[in-house]
Amino acid sequence: MCTMRTLYPEFFGIFNPKTDCPGLFDMCHTVILPKLTNDHYRVYVTKCLNSEDYLQPLYYKYHITVAEYLKSHDYFCGVVMIVDVSISNFLSYIKKTDIIMMKKAINISIDGYGIRIKAIHVISDSKFLDNALAIVKPMLSAKIASRIHVHKSYEELHKIIPKEILPKDYGGEERSIKTLQEEWIEELSSEEHLSYLKVMNGATTNESCRQKSQFAEQYAGMPGTFRFLSVE
C-alpha cells in the first residue's frame, strides 16, 4: 500500500464525500450492505444510474475511501460484488472508460488492500455487456474472471443472496440503497475518518532508495507481488 500511494497519488488523499465528489451520487450509488452473508462475506453494491456523466476518477477515489474504512473497522472473509447497470446508459459508460485507470484501481483493491472477491454479479440485459466483459476480464486473474455472473433480473439474485441482506430496491428487506448511501456519506465524512485518512496518506515510500532493476521487474504493468518496500 505504501508503494501504491507513492506511485498513484491520484487515487488517494483526504477525500470527503460530502464536498469532494460533486455529481458522483447522481451517477451511481455504491454501498457496503450492513449485514454479512452466512459465510461472512460483505456485499458491495454499485448501482449505476441513468446519467450521462461518467466520473470514473471520483468513483475510484470514493471506492478507495471505503476500502480504507473497511480496513480499519471491519472483519470479513471477502466481498461479493453486485454491479447493477440495468438502468444506466451502459454503452456511453464503456466508451468513456479509461482502461489504464481501471487496471490500476483493480490492482490497488486486490493487491494493495487484499480484498478477496468471492463473486461479481452483474445485472444487465444489455447486448453490449459481452463486449464490456471482454475488456474487463483480462485485467483480472483467471480465478476472479471465472467468478463473474450475469443476471437479467433482481429475482435471480435471491437464489444467491438472502433477501434479508438486500436493499428493498432489489426485493430485499434492508433499507433502500439511497438511504444506505446517505448513511455511508455521513460516516465517511466524519472527523474521525478524515483524520485517519490524513495519517494513512502519509504512509508512502522513498522511491529514490529502490534498486532500479528490481523496480522494473516488480512494477512494470503492476503485477501485484511486492517484495521490496523502503518506508521513509
PDB file of C-alpha atoms in Angstrom:
ATOM      1  CA  MET A   1       0.000   0.000   0.000  1.00  0.00           C
ATOM      2  CA  CYS A   2       2.831   2.428   0.797  1.00  0.00           C
ATOM      3  CA  THR A   3       4.285   1.935  -2.676  1.00  0.00           C
ATOM      4  CA  MET A   4       0.920   2.333  -4.355  1.00  0.00           C
ATOM      5  CA  ARG A   5       0.225   5.586  -2.521  1.00  0.00           C
ATOM      6  CA  THR A   6       3.552   6.901  -3.784  1.00  0.00           C
ATOM      7  CA  LEU A   7       3.176   5.754  -7.392  1.00  0.00           C
ATOM      8  CA  TYR A   8      -0.522   6.555  -7.790  1.00  0.00           C
ATOM      9  CA  PRO A   9      -1.295   9.622  -5.640  1.00  0.00           C
ATOM     10  CA  GLU A  10      -4.267  10.487  -7.856  1.00  0.00           C
ATOM     11  CA  PHE A  11      -6.209   7.619  -6.248  1.00  0.00           C
ATOM     12  CA  PHE A  12      -5.535   8.610  -2.647  1.00  0.00           C
ATOM     13  CA  GLY A  13      -5.731  11.613  -0.345  1.00  0.00           C
ATOM     14  CA  ILE A  14      -8.079  13.055   2.246  1.00  0.00           C
ATOM     15  CA  PHE A  15     -11.337  12.537   0.378  1.00  0.00           C
ATOM     16  CA  ASN A  16     -14.541  13.964   1.875  1.00  0.00           C
ATOM     17  CA  PRO A  17     -17.596  12.521   0.075  1.00  0.00           C
ATOM     18  CA  LYS A  18     -19.724  15.499   1.148  1.00  0.00           C
ATOM     19  CA  THR A  19     -17.555  18.088  -0.562  1.00  0.00           C
ATOM     20  CA  ASP A  20     -15.107  16.389  -2.912  1.00  0.00           C
ATOM     21  CA  CYS A  21     -17.277  14.425  -5.328  1.00  0.00           C
ATOM     22  CA  PRO A  22     -19.846  16.703  -6.986  1.00  0.00           C
ATOM     23  CA  GLY A  23     -22.148  14.738  -9.245  1.00  0.00           C
ATOM     24  CA  LEU A  24     -20.848  11.300  -8.266  1.00  0.00           C
ATOM     25  CA  PHE A  25     -24.015  10.214  -6.482  1.00  0.00           C
ATOM     26  CA  ASP A  26     -26.128  11.349  -9.407  1.00  0.00           C
ATOM     27  CA  MET A  27     -24.085   8.905 -11.491  1.00  0.00           C
ATOM     28  CA  CYS A  28     -24.196   5.951  -9.100  1.00  0.00           C
ATOM     29  CA  HIS A  29     -24.923   4.667  -5.626  1.00  0.00           C
ATOM     30  CA  THR A  30     -22.186   2.487  -4.178  1.00  0.00           C
ATOM     31  CA  VAL A  31     -22.544   0.985  -0.705  1.00  0.00           C
ATOM     32  CA  ILE A  32     -21.467  -1.840   1.550  1.00  0.00           C
ATOM     33  CA  LEU A  33     -24.588  -3.567   2.860  1.00  0.00           C
ATOM     34  CA  PRO A  34     -24.949  -3.718   6.662  1.00  0.00           C
ATOM     35  CA  LYS A  35     -25.325  -7.485   7.050  1.00  0.00           C
ATOM     36  CA  LEU A  36     -22.775 -10.183   6.292  1.00  0.00           C
ATOM     37  CA  THR A  37     -23.686 -13.257   4.279  1.00  0.00           C
ATOM     38  CA  ASN A  38     -23.972 -16.576   6.103  1.00  0.00           C
ATOM     39  CA  ASP A  39     -20.358 -17.359   5.202  1.00  0.00           C
ATOM     40  CA  HIS A  40     -19.147 -13.949   6.454  1.00  0.00           C
ATOM     41  CA  TYR A  41     -18.708 -12.029   3.212  1.00  0.00           C
ATOM     42  CA  ARG A  42     -19.561  -8.374   2.725  1.00  0.00           C
ATOM     43  CA  VAL A  43     -21.886  -7.437  -0.133  1.00  0.00           C
ATOM     44  CA  TYR A  44     -20.729  -4.385  -2.096  1.00  0.00           C
ATOM     45  CA  VAL A  45     -23.396  -2.876  -4.372  1.00  0.00           C
ATOM     46  CA  THR A  46     -22.747  -0.374  -7.145  1.00  0.00           C
ATOM     47  CA  LYS A  47     -25.899   0.794  -8.895  1.00  0.00           C
ATOM     48  CA  CYS A  48     -25.218   2.924 -11.969  1.00  0.00           C
ATOM     49  CA  LEU A  49     -27.956   5.485 -12.565  1.00  0.00           C
ATOM     50  CA  ASN A  50     -29.284   6.917 -15.795  1.00  0.00           C
ATOM     51  CA  SER A  51     -26.767   9.745 -16.056  1.00  0.00           C
ATOM     52  CA  GLU A  52     -24.734  11.000 -18.990  1.00  0.00           C
ATOM     53  CA  ASP A  53     -21.856  11.820 -16.648  1.00  0.00           C
ATOM     54  CA  TYR A  54     -19.183   9.211 -16.055  1.00  0.00           C
ATOM     55  CA  LEU A  55     -16.977  10.405 -13.213  1.00  0.00           C
ATOM     56  CA  GLN A  56     -14.539   7.497 -13.200  1.00  0.00           C
ATOM     57  CA  PRO A  57     -11.712   9.151 -11.165  1.00  0.00           C
ATOM     58  CA  LEU A  58     -14.137  10.257  -8.439  1.00  0.00           C
ATOM     59  CA  TYR A  59     -15.674   6.798  -8.284  1.00  0.00           C
ATOM     60  CA  TYR A  60     -12.268   5.188  -7.693  1.00  0.00           C
ATOM     61  CA  LYS A  61     -11.313   7.717  -5.018  1.00  0.00           C
ATOM     62  CA  TYR A  62     -14.600   7.060  -3.237  1.00  0.00           C
ATOM     63  CA  HIS A  63     -14.065   3.307  -3.551  1.00  0.00           C
ATOM     64  CA  ILE A  64     -10.604   3.598  -2.001  1.00  0.00           C
ATOM     65  CA  THR A  65     -12.005   5.712   0.837  1.00  0.00           C
ATOM     66  CA  VAL A  66     -14.469   2.888   1.528  1.00  0.00           C
ATOM     67  CA  ALA A  67     -11.621   0.347   1.394  1.00  0.00           C
ATOM     68  CA  GLU A  68      -9.661   2.361   3.965  1.00  0.00           C
ATOM     69  CA  TYR A  69     -12.702   2.397   6.237  1.00  0.00           C
ATOM     70  CA  LEU A  70     -13.205  -1.364   5.966  1.00  0.00           C
ATOM     71  CA  LYS A  71      -9.519  -1.987   6.595  1.00  0.00           C
ATOM     72  CA  SER A  72      -9.649  -0.089   9.884  1.00  0.00           C
ATOM     73  CA  HIS A  73     -13.122  -1.061  11.138  1.00  0.00           C
ATOM     74  CA  ASP A  74     -14.332  -4.370   9.739  1.00  0.00           C
ATOM     75  CA  TYR A  75     -13.615  -8.098   9.727  1.00  0.00           C
ATOM     76  CA  PHE A  76     -14.885 -10.252   6.862  1.00  0.00           C
ATOM     77  CA  CYS A  77     -13.771 -13.107   4.621  1.00  0.00           C
ATOM     78  CA  GLY A  78     -14.074 -11.185   1.384  1.00  0.00           C
ATOM     79  CA  VAL A  79     -16.502  -9.354  -0.860  1.00  0.00           C
ATOM     80  CA  VAL A  80     -19.447 -10.318  -3.038  1.00  0.00           C
ATOM     81  CA  MET A  81     -19.916  -7.557  -5.600  1.00  0.00           C
ATOM     82  CA  ILE A  82     -23.174  -6.554  -7.253  1.00  0.00           C
ATOM     83  CA  VAL A  83     -22.747  -4.278 -10.268  1.00  0.00           C
ATOM     84  CA  ASP A  84     -26.162  -3.063 -11.397  1.00  0.00           C
ATOM     85  CA  VAL A  85     -26.122  -1.392 -14.809  1.00  0.00           C
ATOM     86  CA  SER A  86     -29.719  -2.261 -15.658  1.00  0.00           C
ATOM     87  CA  ILE A  87     -30.936   1.353 -15.974  1.00  0.00           C
ATOM     88  CA  SER A  88     -27.710   3.097 -16.972  1.00  0.00           C
ATOM     89  CA  ASN A  89     -26.501   4.304 -20.340  1.00  0.00           C
ATOM     90  CA  PHE A  90     -24.167   1.346 -20.485  1.00  0.00           C
ATOM     91  CA  LEU A  91     -22.728   1.935 -23.956  1.00  0.00           C
ATOM     92  CA  SER A  92     -21.861   5.521 -23.036  1.00  0.00           C
ATOM     93  CA  TYR A  93     -20.021   4.313 -19.928  1.00  0.00           C
ATOM     94  CA  ILE A  94     -17.993   1.815 -21.947  1.00  0.00           C
ATOM     95  CA  LYS A  95     -16.910   4.494 -24.419  1.00  0.00           C
ATOM     96  CA  LYS A  96     -15.767   6.810 -21.611  1.00  0.00           C
ATOM     97  CA  THR A  97     -13.896   4.205 -19.565  1.00  0.00           C
ATOM     98  CA  ASP A  98     -10.166   4.774 -19.082  1.00  0.00           C
ATOM     99  CA  ILE A  99      -8.824   1.215 -19.240  1.00  0.00           C
ATOM    100  CA  ILE A 100      -5.436   2.042 -17.720  1.00  0.00           C
ATOM    101  CA  MET A 101      -7.067   3.786 -14.771  1.00  0.00           C
ATOM    102  CA  MET A 102      -9.408   0.832 -14.288  1.00  0.00           C
ATOM    103  CA  LYS A 103      -6.469  -1.585 -14.261  1.00  0.00           C
ATOM    104  CA  LYS A 104      -4.675   0.462 -11.610  1.00  0.00           C
ATOM    105  CA  ALA A 105      -7.805   0.649  -9.439  1.00  0.00           C
ATOM    106  CA  ILE A 106      -8.300  -3.115  -9.647  1.00  0.00           C
ATOM    107  CA  ASN A 107      -4.699  -3.751  -8.623  1.00  0.00           C
ATOM    108  CA  ILE A 108      -4.913  -1.315  -5.710  1.00  0.00           C
ATOM    109  CA  SER A 109      -8.055  -3.064  -4.452  1.00  0.00           C
ATOM    110  CA  ILE A 110      -6.882  -6.650  -4.824  1.00  0.00           C
ATOM    111  CA  ASP A 111      -3.121  -6.423  -4.339  1.00  0.00           C
ATOM    112  CA  GLY A 112      -2.967  -3.372  -2.096  1.00  0.00           C
ATOM    113  CA  TYR A 113      -5.933  -3.774   0.230  1.00  0.00           C
ATOM    114  CA  GLY A 114      -6.040  -7.542  -0.128  1.00  0.00           C
ATOM    115  CA  ILE A 115      -9.741  -7.595  -0.970  1.00  0.00           C
ATOM    116  CA  ARG A 116     -10.801 -11.159  -1.753  1.00  0.00           C
ATOM    117  CA  ILE A 117     -13.555 -11.257  -4.348  1.00  0.00           C
ATOM    118  CA  LYS A 118     -15.822 -14.254  -3.960  1.00  0.00           C
ATOM    119  CA  ALA A 119     -18.169 -13.336  -6.814  1.00  0.00           C
ATOM    120  CA  ILE A 120     -19.144 -10.478  -9.109  1.00  0.00           C
ATOM    121  CA  HIS A 121     -22.830 -10.387 -10.022  1.00  0.00           C
ATOM    122  CA  VAL A 122     -23.616  -8.090 -12.961  1.00  0.00           C
ATOM    123  CA  ILE A 123     -27.240  -7.104 -13.526  1.00  0.00           C
ATOM    124  CA  SER A 124     -27.951  -6.138 -17.121  1.00  0.00           C
ATOM    125  CA  ASP A 125     -29.749  -7.253 -20.237  1.00  0.00           C
ATOM    126  CA  SER A 126     -27.639  -5.027 -22.496  1.00  0.00           C
ATOM    127  CA  LYS A 127     -26.388  -6.576 -25.712  1.00  0.00           C
ATOM    128  CA  PHE A 128     -23.121  -4.678 -25.171  1.00  0.00           C
ATOM    129  CA  LEU A 129     -22.325  -6.456 -21.910  1.00  0.00           C
ATOM    130  CA  ASP A 130     -20.261  -9.209 -23.532  1.00  0.00           C
ATOM    131  CA  ASN A 131     -18.057  -6.576 -25.172  1.00  0.00           C
ATOM    132  CA  ALA A 132     -17.541  -4.844 -21.837  1.00  0.00           C
ATOM    133  CA  LEU A 133     -16.634  -8.081 -20.068  1.00  0.00           C
ATOM    134  CA  ALA A 134     -14.156  -8.860 -22.827  1.00  0.00           C
ATOM    135  CA  ILE A 135     -12.340  -5.671 -21.799  1.00  0.00           C
ATOM    136  CA  VAL A 136     -12.531  -6.249 -18.044  1.00  0.00           C
ATOM    137  CA  LYS A 137     -11.714  -9.959 -17.757  1.00  0.00           C
ATOM    138  CA  PRO A 138      -8.098  -9.729 -18.998  1.00  0.00           C
ATOM    139  CA  MET A 139      -7.411  -7.328 -16.105  1.00  0.00           C
ATOM    140  CA  LEU A 140      -8.423  -9.977 -13.590  1.00  0.00           C
ATOM    141  CA  SER A 141      -6.880 -13.271 -12.624  1.00  0.00           C
ATOM    142  CA  ALA A 142      -8.406 -16.303 -14.301  1.00  0.00           C
ATOM    143  CA  LYS A 143      -9.935 -17.297 -10.957  1.00  0.00           C
ATOM    144  CA  ILE A 144     -11.707 -13.967 -10.413  1.00  0.00           C
ATOM    145  CA  ALA A 145     -12.763 -13.703 -14.067  1.00  0.00           C
ATOM    146  CA  SER A 146     -14.465 -17.087 -13.708  1.00  0.00           C
ATOM    147  CA  ARG A 147     -16.483 -15.695 -10.797  1.00  0.00           C
ATOM    148  CA  ILE A 148     -18.327 -13.116 -12.903  1.00  0.00           C
ATOM    149  CA  HIS A 149     -22.015 -13.985 -13.256  1.00  0.00           C
ATOM    150  CA  VAL A 150     -24.582 -12.114 -15.346  1.00  0.00           C
ATOM    151  CA  HIS A 151     -28.232 -11.773 -14.300  1.00  0.00           C
ATOM    152  CA  LYS A 152     -31.083 -10.211 -16.216  1.00  0.00           C
ATOM    153  CA  SER A 153     -33.292  -9.520 -13.202  1.00  0.00           C
ATOM    154  CA  TYR A 154     -33.129  -8.855  -9.468  1.00  0.00           C
ATOM    155  CA  GLU A 155     -35.102 -12.019  -8.817  1.00  0.00           C
ATOM    156  CA  GLU A 156     -32.131 -14.111  -9.922  1.00  0.00           C
ATOM    157  CA  LEU A 157     -30.094 -12.588  -7.078  1.00  0.00           C
ATOM    158  CA  HIS A 158     -32.498 -14.004  -4.492  1.00  0.00           C
ATOM    159  CA  LYS A 159     -31.251 -17.506  -5.303  1.00  0.00           C
ATOM    160  CA  ILE A 160     -27.747 -16.445  -4.267  1.00  0.00           C
ATOM    161  CA  ILE A 161     -28.061 -13.660  -1.678  1.00  0.00           C
ATOM    162  CA  PRO A 162     -30.728 -13.805   1.066  1.00  0.00           C
ATOM    163  CA  LYS A 163     -33.483 -11.190   0.862  1.00  0.00           C
ATOM    164  CA  GLU A 164     -32.809 -10.005   4.409  1.00  0.00           C
ATOM    165  CA  ILE A 165     -29.407  -8.724   3.231  1.00  0.00           C
ATOM    166  CA  LEU A 166     -30.516  -6.979   0.020  1.00  0.00           C
ATOM    167  CA  PRO A 167     -31.981  -3.438  -0.125  1.00  0.00           C
ATOM    168  CA  LYS A 168     -35.697  -3.161  -0.727  1.00  0.00           C
ATOM    169  CA  ASP A 169     -34.916  -1.794  -4.211  1.00  0.00           C
ATOM    170  CA  TYR A 170     -33.809  -5.347  -5.015  1.00  0.00           C
ATOM    171  CA  GLY A 171     -36.810  -7.045  -3.460  1.00  0.00           C
ATOM    172  CA  GLY A 172     -34.991  -7.345  -0.147  1.00  0.00           C
ATOM    173  CA  GLU A 173     -35.686  -6.338   3.442  1.00  0.00           C
ATOM    174  CA  GLU A 174     -32.836  -3.880   4.047  1.00  0.00           C
ATOM    175  CA  ARG A 175     -33.123  -0.088   3.833  1.00  0.00           C
ATOM    176  CA  SER A 176     -33.124   1.428   0.342  1.00  0.00           C
ATOM    177  CA  ILE A 177     -29.809   1.852  -1.422  1.00  0.00           C
ATOM    178  CA  LYS A 178     -30.333   5.643  -1.461  1.00  0.00           C
ATOM    179  CA  THR A 179     -30.764   5.689   2.322  1.00  0.00           C
ATOM    180  CA  LEU A 180     -27.718   3.471   2.803  1.00  0.00           C
ATOM    181  CA  GLN A 181     -25.726   5.762   0.507  1.00  0.00           C
ATOM    182  CA  GLU A 182     -26.632   8.790   2.623  1.00  0.00           C
ATOM    183  CA  GLU A 183     -25.564   6.941   5.778  1.00  0.00           C
ATOM    184  CA  TRP A 184     -22.223   5.986   4.228  1.00  0.00           C
ATOM    185  CA  ILE A 185     -21.573   9.563   3.125  1.00  0.00           C
ATOM    186  CA  GLU A 186     -22.117  10.737   6.705  1.00  0.00           C
ATOM    187  CA  GLU A 187     -19.785   8.080   8.126  1.00  0.00           C
ATOM    188  CA  LEU A 188     -17.012   8.596   5.578  1.00  0.00           C
ATOM    189  CA  SER A 189     -17.179  12.375   6.075  1.00  0.00           C
ATOM    190  CA  SER A 190     -16.786  12.156   9.845  1.00  0.00           C
ATOM    191  CA  GLU A 191     -13.842  13.903  11.510  1.00  0.00           C
ATOM    192  CA  GLU A 192     -12.639  10.542  12.808  1.00  0.00           C
ATOM    193  CA  HIS A 193     -12.406   9.002   9.358  1.00  0.00           C
ATOM    194  CA  LEU A 194     -10.903  12.083   7.710  1.00  0.00           C
ATOM    195  CA  SER A 195      -8.231  12.183  10.424  1.00  0.00           C
ATOM    196  CA  TYR A 196      -7.494   8.520   9.760  1.00  0.00           C
ATOM    197  CA  LEU A 197      -7.140   9.206   6.025  1.00  0.00           C
ATOM    198  CA  LYS A 198      -4.701  12.016   6.803  1.00  0.00           C
ATOM    199  CA  VAL A 199      -2.484   9.629   8.762  1.00  0.00           C
ATOM    200  CA  MET A 200      -2.687   6.914   6.109  1.00  0.00           C
ATOM    201  CA  ASN A 201      -1.937   9.396   3.346  1.00  0.00           C
ATOM    202  CA  GLY A 202       1.472   9.943   4.922  1.00  0.00           C
ATOM    203  CA  ALA A 203       2.360   6.240   4.693  1.00  0.00           C
ATOM    204  CA  THR A 204       4.394   6.338   1.487  1.00  0.00           C
ATOM    205  CA  THR A 205       7.782   5.127   0.224  1.00  0.00           C
ATOM    206  CA  ASN A 206      11.040   6.818  -0.675  1.00  0.00           C
ATOM    207  CA  GLU A 207      11.412   5.587  -4.240  1.00  0.00           C
ATOM    208  CA  SER A 208      14.940   7.016  -4.553  1.00  0.00           C
ATOM    209  CA  CYS A 209      16.119   4.152  -2.324  1.00  0.00           C
ATOM    210  CA  ARG A 210      14.739   1.462  -4.600  1.00  0.00           C
ATOM    211  CA  GLN A 211      17.005  -0.601  -6.839  1.00  0.00           C
ATOM    212  CA  LYS A 212      16.016   0.285 -10.384  1.00  0.00           C
ATOM    213  CA  SER A 213      16.409  -3.249 -11.708  1.00  0.00           C
ATOM    214  CA  GLN A 214      14.031  -4.519  -9.035  1.00  0.00           C
ATOM    215  CA  PHE A 215      11.607  -1.699  -9.801  1.00  0.00           C
ATOM    216  CA  ALA A 216      11.380  -2.620 -13.472  1.00  0.00           C
ATOM    217  CA  GLU A 217      10.770  -6.264 -12.621  1.00  0.00           C
ATOM    218  CA  GLN A 218       8.175  -5.678  -9.938  1.00  0.00           C
ATOM    219  CA  TYR A 219       6.141  -2.682 -11.058  1.00  0.00           C
ATOM    220  CA  ALA A 220       6.012  -2.680 -14.845  1.00  0.00           C
ATOM    221  CA  GLY A 221       2.368  -3.441 -15.507  1.00  0.00           C
ATOM    222  CA  MET A 222       1.649  -3.677 -11.775  1.00  0.00           C
ATOM    223  CA  PRO A 223       1.978  -7.473 -11.460  1.00  0.00           C
ATOM    224  CA  GLY A 224       0.729  -7.458  -7.893  1.00  0.00           C
ATOM    225  CA  THR A 225       3.519  -9.001  -5.800  1.00  0.00           C
ATOM    226  CA  PHE A 226       5.702  -6.522  -3.937  1.00  0.00           C
ATOM    227  CA  ARG A 227       8.780  -7.984  -2.297  1.00  0.00           C
ATOM    228  CA  PHE A 228      10.827  -4.856  -1.502  1.00  0.00           C
ATOM    229  CA  LEU A 229       9.485  -1.811   0.341  1.00  0.00           C
ATOM    230  CA  SER A 230      11.582   1.096   1.614  1.00  0.00           C
ATOM    231  CA  VAL A 231       9.454   3.105   4.013  1.00  0.00           C
ATOM    232  CA  GLU A 232      10.667   6.582   4.804  1.00  0.00           C
TER     233      GLU A 232
END
